[in-house]
PDB file of C-alpha atoms in Angstrom:
ATOM      1  CA  MET H   1       2.166 -29.265 -23.178  1.00 41.00           C
ATOM      2  CA  GLU H   2       4.000 -26.064 -22.326  1.00 44.00           C
ATOM      3  CA  ASP H   3       3.413 -24.831 -18.834  1.00 47.00           C
ATOM      4  CA  MET H   4       1.031 -21.912 -19.217  1.00 47.00           C
ATOM      5  CA  ASN H   5       2.055 -20.498 -15.853  1.00 47.00           C
ATOM      6  CA  LYS H   6       5.806 -20.523 -16.229  1.00 44.00           C
ATOM      7  CA  ASN H   7       5.940 -16.849 -17.217  1.00 48.00           C
ATOM      8  CA  PHE H   8       3.529 -15.817 -14.500  1.00 51.00           C
ATOM      9  CA  SER H   9       5.028 -14.507 -11.300  1.00 64.00           C
ATOM     10  CA  GLU H  10       3.239 -13.145  -8.284  1.00 73.00           C
ATOM     11  CA  PRO H  11       4.052  -9.582  -7.247  1.00 77.00           C
ATOM     12  CA  GLU H  12       6.897  -9.494  -4.777  1.00 89.00           C
ATOM     13  CA  ILE H  13       6.198  -9.313  -1.076  1.00 91.00           C
ATOM     14  CA  GLU H  14       7.151  -5.927   0.355  1.00 92.00           C
ATOM     15  CA  VAL H  15       8.092  -5.436   4.001  1.00 95.00           C
ATOM     16  CA  HIS H  16       7.200  -2.148   5.656  1.00 95.00           C
ATOM     17  CA  PRO H  17      10.207   0.163   5.302  1.00 96.00           C
ATOM     18  CA  TRP H  18       9.978   2.060   8.593  1.00 96.00           C
ATOM     19  CA  PRO H  19       9.761   1.235  12.276  1.00 97.00           C
ATOM     20  CA  PRO H  20       6.786   2.563  14.199  1.00 98.00           C
ATOM     21  CA  PHE H  21       7.156   6.138  15.401  1.00 98.00           C
ATOM     22  CA  TYR H  22       6.217   6.365  19.061  1.00 98.00           C
ATOM     23  CA  ASN H  23       7.233   7.412  22.540  1.00 95.00           C
ATOM     24  CA  ARG H  24       6.451   5.569  25.718  1.00 94.00           C
ATOM     25  CA  ASP H  25       3.950   8.310  26.603  1.00 96.00           C
ATOM     26  CA  SER H  26       2.137   8.232  23.221  1.00 98.00           C
ATOM     27  CA  LYS H  27      -1.626   8.432  23.734  1.00 98.00           C
ATOM     28  CA  ILE H  28      -2.938   7.801  20.240  1.00 98.00           C
ATOM     29  CA  LEU H  29      -1.781   5.565  17.377  1.00 98.00           C
ATOM     30  CA  ILE H  30      -2.632   6.607  13.817  1.00 98.00           C
ATOM     31  CA  MET H  31      -2.551   3.769  11.300  1.00 98.00           C
ATOM     32  CA  GLY H  32      -2.744   3.781   7.533  1.00 95.00           C
ATOM     33  CA  THR H  33      -2.339   0.729   5.309  1.00 93.00           C
ATOM     34  CA  PHE H  34       1.124   0.803   3.694  1.00 93.00           C
ATOM     35  CA  PRO H  35       3.377   3.427   2.086  1.00 92.00           C
ATOM     36  CA  PRO H  36       3.243   4.108  -1.653  1.00 90.00           C
ATOM     37  CA  GLN H  37       6.095   3.013  -3.902  1.00 89.00           C
ATOM     38  CA  PRO H  38       9.441   4.699  -3.111  1.00 91.00           C
ATOM     39  CA  LYS H  39       9.245   6.743  -6.329  1.00 91.00           C
ATOM     40  CA  ARG H  40       6.444   8.712  -4.667  1.00 90.00           C
ATOM     41  CA  TRP H  41       8.328   9.444  -1.447  1.00 93.00           C
ATOM     42  CA  SER H  42       9.466  12.934  -0.559  1.00 93.00           C
ATOM     43  CA  MET H  43      10.853  11.712   2.785  1.00 96.00           C
ATOM     44  CA  ASN H  44      11.518   8.456   4.636  1.00 96.00           C
ATOM     45  CA  PHE H  45       8.476   8.658   6.883  1.00 98.00           C
ATOM     46  CA  TYR H  46       4.755   8.045   6.994  1.00 98.00           C
ATOM     47  CA  TYR H  47       2.584   9.725   4.340  1.00 96.00           C
ATOM     48  CA  PRO H  48       5.629  10.664   2.239  1.00 96.00           C
ATOM     49  CA  ASN H  49       3.721  11.554  -0.929  1.00 94.00           C
ATOM     50  CA  PRO H  50       3.505  15.361  -1.212  1.00 93.00           C
ATOM     51  CA  THR H  51       0.094  15.028  -2.886  1.00 93.00           C
ATOM     52  CA  ASN H  52      -1.390  13.248   0.163  1.00 95.00           C
ATOM     53  CA  ASP H  53      -3.511  15.436   2.450  1.00 97.00           C
ATOM     54  CA  PHE H  54      -2.278  13.975   5.741  1.00 98.00           C
ATOM     55  CA  TRP H  55       0.477  16.443   6.686  1.00 98.00           C
ATOM     56  CA  PRO H  56      -1.284  19.540   5.306  1.00 98.00           C
ATOM     57  CA  MET H  57      -4.321  18.427   7.330  1.00 98.00           C
ATOM     58  CA  MET H  58      -2.253  17.951  10.497  1.00 98.00           C
ATOM     59  CA  ALA H  59      -0.648  21.364   9.945  1.00 98.00           C
ATOM     60  CA  LEU H  60      -4.088  22.932   9.592  1.00 98.00           C
ATOM     61  CA  ILE H  61      -5.419  21.259  12.748  1.00 98.00           C
ATOM     62  CA  PHE H  62      -2.481  21.910  15.065  1.00 98.00           C
ATOM     63  CA  LEU H  63      -0.786  24.969  13.557  1.00 98.00           C
ATOM     64  CA  GLY H  64      -3.598  26.750  11.726  1.00 97.00           C
ATOM     65  CA  ASP H  65      -1.785  26.734   8.368  1.00 97.00           C
ATOM     66  CA  ARG H  66      -1.863  23.867   5.902  1.00 97.00           C
ATOM     67  CA  LYS H  67       1.697  24.684   4.753  1.00 96.00           C
ATOM     68  CA  ALA H  68       3.196  24.916   8.250  1.00 97.00           C
ATOM     69  CA  LEU H  69       4.834  21.468   7.974  1.00 98.00           C
ATOM     70  CA  ASN H  70       6.386  22.181   4.582  1.00 96.00           C
ATOM     71  CA  ILE H  71       9.922  23.358   4.066  1.00 95.00           C
ATOM     72  CA  LYS H  72       9.613  27.081   3.288  1.00 91.00           C
ATOM     73  CA  ASP H  73       8.719  27.818  -0.338  1.00 88.00           C
ATOM     74  CA  SER H  74       8.678  24.092  -1.116  1.00 88.00           C
ATOM     75  CA  LYS H  75       6.209  21.248  -1.556  1.00 86.00           C
ATOM     76  CA  GLN H  76       8.559  19.039   0.472  1.00 92.00           C
ATOM     77  CA  PHE H  77       7.692  18.244   4.067  1.00 96.00           C
ATOM     78  CA  ASP H  78       9.848  19.270   7.021  1.00 97.00           C
ATOM     79  CA  LEU H  79      10.466  15.928   8.726  1.00 98.00           C
ATOM     80  CA  ASN H  80      11.973  17.475  11.857  1.00 98.00           C
ATOM     81  CA  ALA H  81       8.916  19.698  12.312  1.00 98.00           C
ATOM     82  CA  ILE H  82       6.627  16.706  11.754  1.00 98.00           C
ATOM     83  CA  LYS H  83       8.376  14.606  14.396  1.00 98.00           C
ATOM     84  CA  GLU H  84       8.347  17.523  16.845  1.00 98.00           C
ATOM     85  CA  LEU H  85       4.593  17.961  16.371  1.00 98.00           C
ATOM     86  CA  LEU H  86       3.897  14.256  16.836  1.00 98.00           C
ATOM     87  CA  THR H  87       6.058  14.074  19.953  1.00 98.00           C
ATOM     88  CA  GLU H  88       4.550  17.219  21.478  1.00 98.00           C
ATOM     89  CA  HIS H  89       1.021  15.892  21.041  1.00 98.00           C
ATOM     90  CA  HIS H  90       1.774  12.285  22.044  1.00 98.00           C
ATOM     91  CA  ILE H  91       0.881  10.881  18.619  1.00 98.00           C
ATOM     92  CA  ALA H  92       2.341   7.587  17.368  1.00 98.00           C
ATOM     93  CA  MET H  93       2.402   6.411  13.737  1.00 98.00           C
ATOM     94  CA  ASN H  94       2.445   3.004  12.096  1.00 98.00           C
ATOM     95  CA  ASP H  95       0.636   1.107   9.343  1.00 96.00           C
ATOM     96  CA  THR H  96      -1.622  -1.927   9.464  1.00 96.00           C
ATOM     97  CA  GLY H  97       0.310  -3.882   6.825  1.00 95.00           C
ATOM     98  CA  HIS H  98       3.708  -5.306   7.794  1.00 96.00           C
ATOM     99  CA  LYS H  99       4.094  -7.424   4.651  1.00 95.00           C
ATOM    100  CA  VAL H 100       2.033  -6.811   1.519  1.00 92.00           C
ATOM    101  CA  ARG H 101       1.730  -7.437  -2.213  1.00 89.00           C
ATOM    102  CA  ARG H 102       0.744  -4.704  -4.667  1.00 85.00           C
ATOM    103  CA  LEU H 103      -1.501  -6.637  -7.032  1.00 79.00           C
ATOM    104  CA  MET H 104      -1.633  -3.829  -9.609  1.00 71.00           C
ATOM    105  CA  GLY H 105       1.727  -2.201  -8.931  1.00 61.00           C
ATOM    106  CA  ASN H 106       0.270   0.989  -7.485  1.00 56.00           C
ATOM    107  CA  ALA H 107      -0.572   2.568  -4.122  1.00 55.00           C
ATOM    108  CA  SER H 108      -4.293   1.816  -4.211  1.00 61.00           C
ATOM    109  CA  ASP H 109      -5.597   0.042  -1.106  1.00 62.00           C
ATOM    110  CA  LYS H 110      -8.123  -1.699  -3.359  1.00 69.00           C
ATOM    111  CA  PHE H 111      -5.302  -3.697  -4.974  1.00 70.00           C
ATOM    112  CA  LEU H 112      -3.186  -4.197  -1.856  1.00 81.00           C
ATOM    113  CA  GLU H 113      -3.019  -7.700  -0.382  1.00 89.00           C
ATOM    114  CA  ILE H 114      -2.080  -7.823   3.295  1.00 91.00           C
ATOM    115  CA  ILE H 115       0.217 -10.833   3.689  1.00 93.00           C
ATOM    116  CA  GLU H 116       1.093 -10.148   7.319  1.00 96.00           C
ATOM    117  CA  PRO H 117      -0.579  -7.486   9.461  1.00 96.00           C
ATOM    118  CA  VAL H 118       1.186  -5.403  12.066  1.00 96.00           C
ATOM    119  CA  ASP H 119       1.755  -6.890  15.523  1.00 97.00           C
ATOM    120  CA  LEU H 120      -0.750  -4.543  17.112  1.00 97.00           C
ATOM    121  CA  ASP H 121      -0.658  -6.102  20.587  1.00 97.00           C
ATOM    122  CA  GLY H 122       3.130  -5.987  20.674  1.00 97.00           C
ATOM    123  CA  LEU H 123       3.131  -2.364  19.529  1.00 97.00           C
ATOM    124  CA  LEU H 124       0.576  -1.257  22.109  1.00 97.00           C
ATOM    125  CA  LYS H 125       2.610  -2.857  24.892  1.00 97.00           C
ATOM    126  CA  LEU H 126       5.339  -0.324  24.081  1.00 97.00           C
ATOM    127  CA  MET H 127       2.876   2.515  24.706  1.00 97.00           C
ATOM    128  CA  PRO H 128       1.063   1.843  27.985  1.00 96.00           C
ATOM    129  CA  ASP H 129      -0.803   5.186  27.849  1.00 96.00           C
ATOM    130  CA  CYS H 130      -2.194   4.591  24.348  1.00 97.00           C
ATOM    131  CA  ARG H 131      -5.919   3.888  24.517  1.00 97.00           C
ATOM    132  CA  THR H 132      -6.898   5.199  21.069  1.00 98.00           C
ATOM    133  CA  VAL H 133      -6.208   3.815  17.589  1.00 98.00           C
ATOM    134  CA  ALA H 134      -7.306   5.777  14.532  1.00 98.00           C
ATOM    135  CA  THR H 135      -7.328   4.192  11.070  1.00 97.00           C
ATOM    136  CA  THR H 136      -7.014   6.332   7.962  1.00 95.00           C
ATOM    137  CA  GLY H 137      -9.193   4.621   5.427  1.00 89.00           C
ATOM    138  CA  GLU H 138     -11.436   1.629   4.860  1.00 91.00           C
ATOM    139  CA  LYS H 139      -8.790  -1.061   4.330  1.00 92.00           C
ATOM    140  CA  ALA H 140      -6.852  -0.106   7.473  1.00 95.00           C
ATOM    141  CA  ALA H 141     -10.126  -0.077   9.413  1.00 96.00           C
ATOM    142  CA  GLY H 142     -10.863  -3.615   8.249  1.00 96.00           C
ATOM    143  CA  VAL H 143      -7.438  -4.912   9.281  1.00 96.00           C
ATOM    144  CA  ILE H 144      -7.729  -3.443  12.782  1.00 97.00           C
ATOM    145  CA  ALA H 145     -11.302  -4.740  13.128  1.00 97.00           C
ATOM    146  CA  ARG H 146     -10.030  -8.264  12.434  1.00 96.00           C
ATOM    147  CA  LEU H 147      -7.076  -7.908  14.804  1.00 97.00           C
ATOM    148  CA  THR H 148      -9.253  -6.620  17.643  1.00 97.00           C
ATOM    149  CA  ASP H 149     -12.380  -8.704  16.948  1.00 97.00           C
ATOM    150  CA  THR H 150     -14.509  -5.578  16.613  1.00 98.00           C
ATOM    151  CA  GLU H 151     -16.923  -4.139  14.069  1.00 97.00           C
ATOM    152  CA  ILE H 152     -15.736  -1.520  11.599  1.00 97.00           C
ATOM    153  CA  PRO H 153     -16.973   1.834  12.929  1.00 96.00           C
ATOM    154  CA  LYS H 154     -18.924   4.339  10.898  1.00 96.00           C
ATOM    155  CA  MET H 155     -16.879   7.146   9.389  1.00 95.00           C
ATOM    156  CA  GLY H 156     -15.780   9.565  12.094  1.00 95.00           C
ATOM    157  CA  ASP H 157     -16.950   7.252  14.862  1.00 97.00           C
ATOM    158  CA  PHE H 158     -15.380   4.617  17.082  1.00 98.00           C
ATOM    159  CA  VAL H 159     -15.963   1.239  18.662  1.00 98.00           C
ATOM    160  CA  THR H 160     -14.501  -0.020  21.918  1.00 98.00           C
ATOM    161  CA  SER H 161     -12.612  -3.316  22.046  1.00 97.00           C
ATOM    162  CA  SER H 162     -12.910  -5.854  24.847  1.00 96.00           C
ATOM    163  CA  SER H 163      -9.694  -4.421  26.320  1.00 95.00           C
ATOM    164  CA  GLY H 164     -11.107  -0.885  26.368  1.00 96.00           C
ATOM    165  CA  LEU H 165      -9.248   0.372  23.297  1.00 97.00           C
ATOM    166  CA  GLU H 166     -11.136   3.063  21.353  1.00 98.00           C
ATOM    167  CA  ILE H 167     -10.833   2.336  17.624  1.00 98.00           C
ATOM    168  CA  TRP H 168     -11.760   5.197  15.301  1.00 98.00           C
ATOM    169  CA  ARG H 169     -12.362   5.072  11.564  1.00 97.00           C
ATOM    170  CA  MET H 170     -11.262   8.251   9.843  1.00 97.00           C
ATOM    171  CA  PRO H 171     -11.472   9.350   6.210  1.00 96.00           C
ATOM    172  CA  SER H 172      -8.631   8.481   3.894  1.00 94.00           C
ATOM    173  CA  THR H 173      -6.235  11.385   3.359  1.00 95.00           C
ATOM    174  CA  SER H 174      -5.511  10.311  -0.213  1.00 92.00           C
ATOM    175  CA  ARG H 175      -6.402  12.941  -2.796  1.00 88.00           C
ATOM    176  CA  ALA H 176      -8.368  10.170  -4.498  1.00 86.00           C
ATOM    177  CA  TYR H 177     -10.842  10.251  -1.598  1.00 89.00           C
ATOM    178  CA  PRO H 178     -13.487  12.831  -2.586  1.00 88.00           C
ATOM    179  CA  LEU H 179     -13.538  15.059   0.480  1.00 94.00           C
ATOM    180  CA  LYS H 180     -12.030  18.526   0.892  1.00 95.00           C
ATOM    181  CA  LEU H 181      -8.997  18.837   3.130  1.00 96.00           C
ATOM    182  CA  GLU H 182     -10.882  21.158   5.479  1.00 97.00           C
ATOM    183  CA  LYS H 183     -13.651  18.585   5.926  1.00 97.00           C
ATOM    184  CA  LYS H 184     -11.103  15.831   6.585  1.00 97.00           C
ATOM    185  CA  ALA H 185      -9.538  18.129   9.196  1.00 98.00           C
ATOM    186  CA  GLU H 186     -12.922  18.498  10.917  1.00 97.00           C
ATOM    187  CA  TYR H 187     -13.222  14.713  11.277  1.00 97.00           C
ATOM    188  CA  TYR H 188      -9.702  14.318  12.627  1.00 98.00           C
ATOM    189  CA  ALA H 189      -9.915  17.313  14.964  1.00 98.00           C
ATOM    190  CA  GLY H 190     -13.071  15.857  16.515  1.00 97.00           C
ATOM    191  CA  MET H 191     -11.284  12.569  17.088  1.00 97.00           C
ATOM    192  CA  PHE H 192      -8.253  14.326  18.603  1.00 98.00           C
ATOM    193  CA  ARG H 193     -10.527  16.226  20.995  1.00 97.00           C
ATOM    194  CA  ALA H 194     -12.243  13.037  22.069  1.00 96.00           C
ATOM    195  CA  ALA H 195      -8.834  11.472  22.713  1.00 95.00           C
ATOM    196  CA  GLY H 196      -7.708  14.450  24.804  1.00 95.00           C
ATOM    197  CA  ILE H 197      -5.074  15.518  22.274  1.00 95.00           C
ATOM    198  CA  LEU H 198      -6.790  18.802  21.416  1.00 95.00           C
ATOM    199  CA  PRO H 199      -8.638  21.067  23.873  1.00 90.00           C
TER     200      PRO H 199
END
């Protein structure tokens, strides 16, 4: 009998394309799940899809203008301005998935299989002042809950790990998540205030 599975192949395993962005004095670590496919990138950095709300939201929170992190008269992001903002406010970036499979060939967290999560303990050791982790979406929140042996917090709330780490669950910044950018900004601004990042 012909092997029915010979033409079936599992989706390839993808390794996260970027190192974590951090400084030794970073105070908060923001973690998504995994970048979209490269065809959706507008830059080689976190949240590269110009349709994602993350950088417009950060621009609104910290600079008062949702387009302040865009290159002038463009939908493209200004990576230098983004890194300056993150550094100034002691914000680190990484994702919860180090190795993944896209089961449906798209960016949806629903069809993303985490093969190997991030080495969270190793990452936090590089940032001794970081006592806050914020996850951007349900899947990322679940990964961090498993890594820290904590419950998944309610939206916009946090739990505290046995080591004293505050772990926040924030709304997804994907346009597919049905919440206005301004409302997402309210959630994140509240978290940044609690973490001492915003006055």
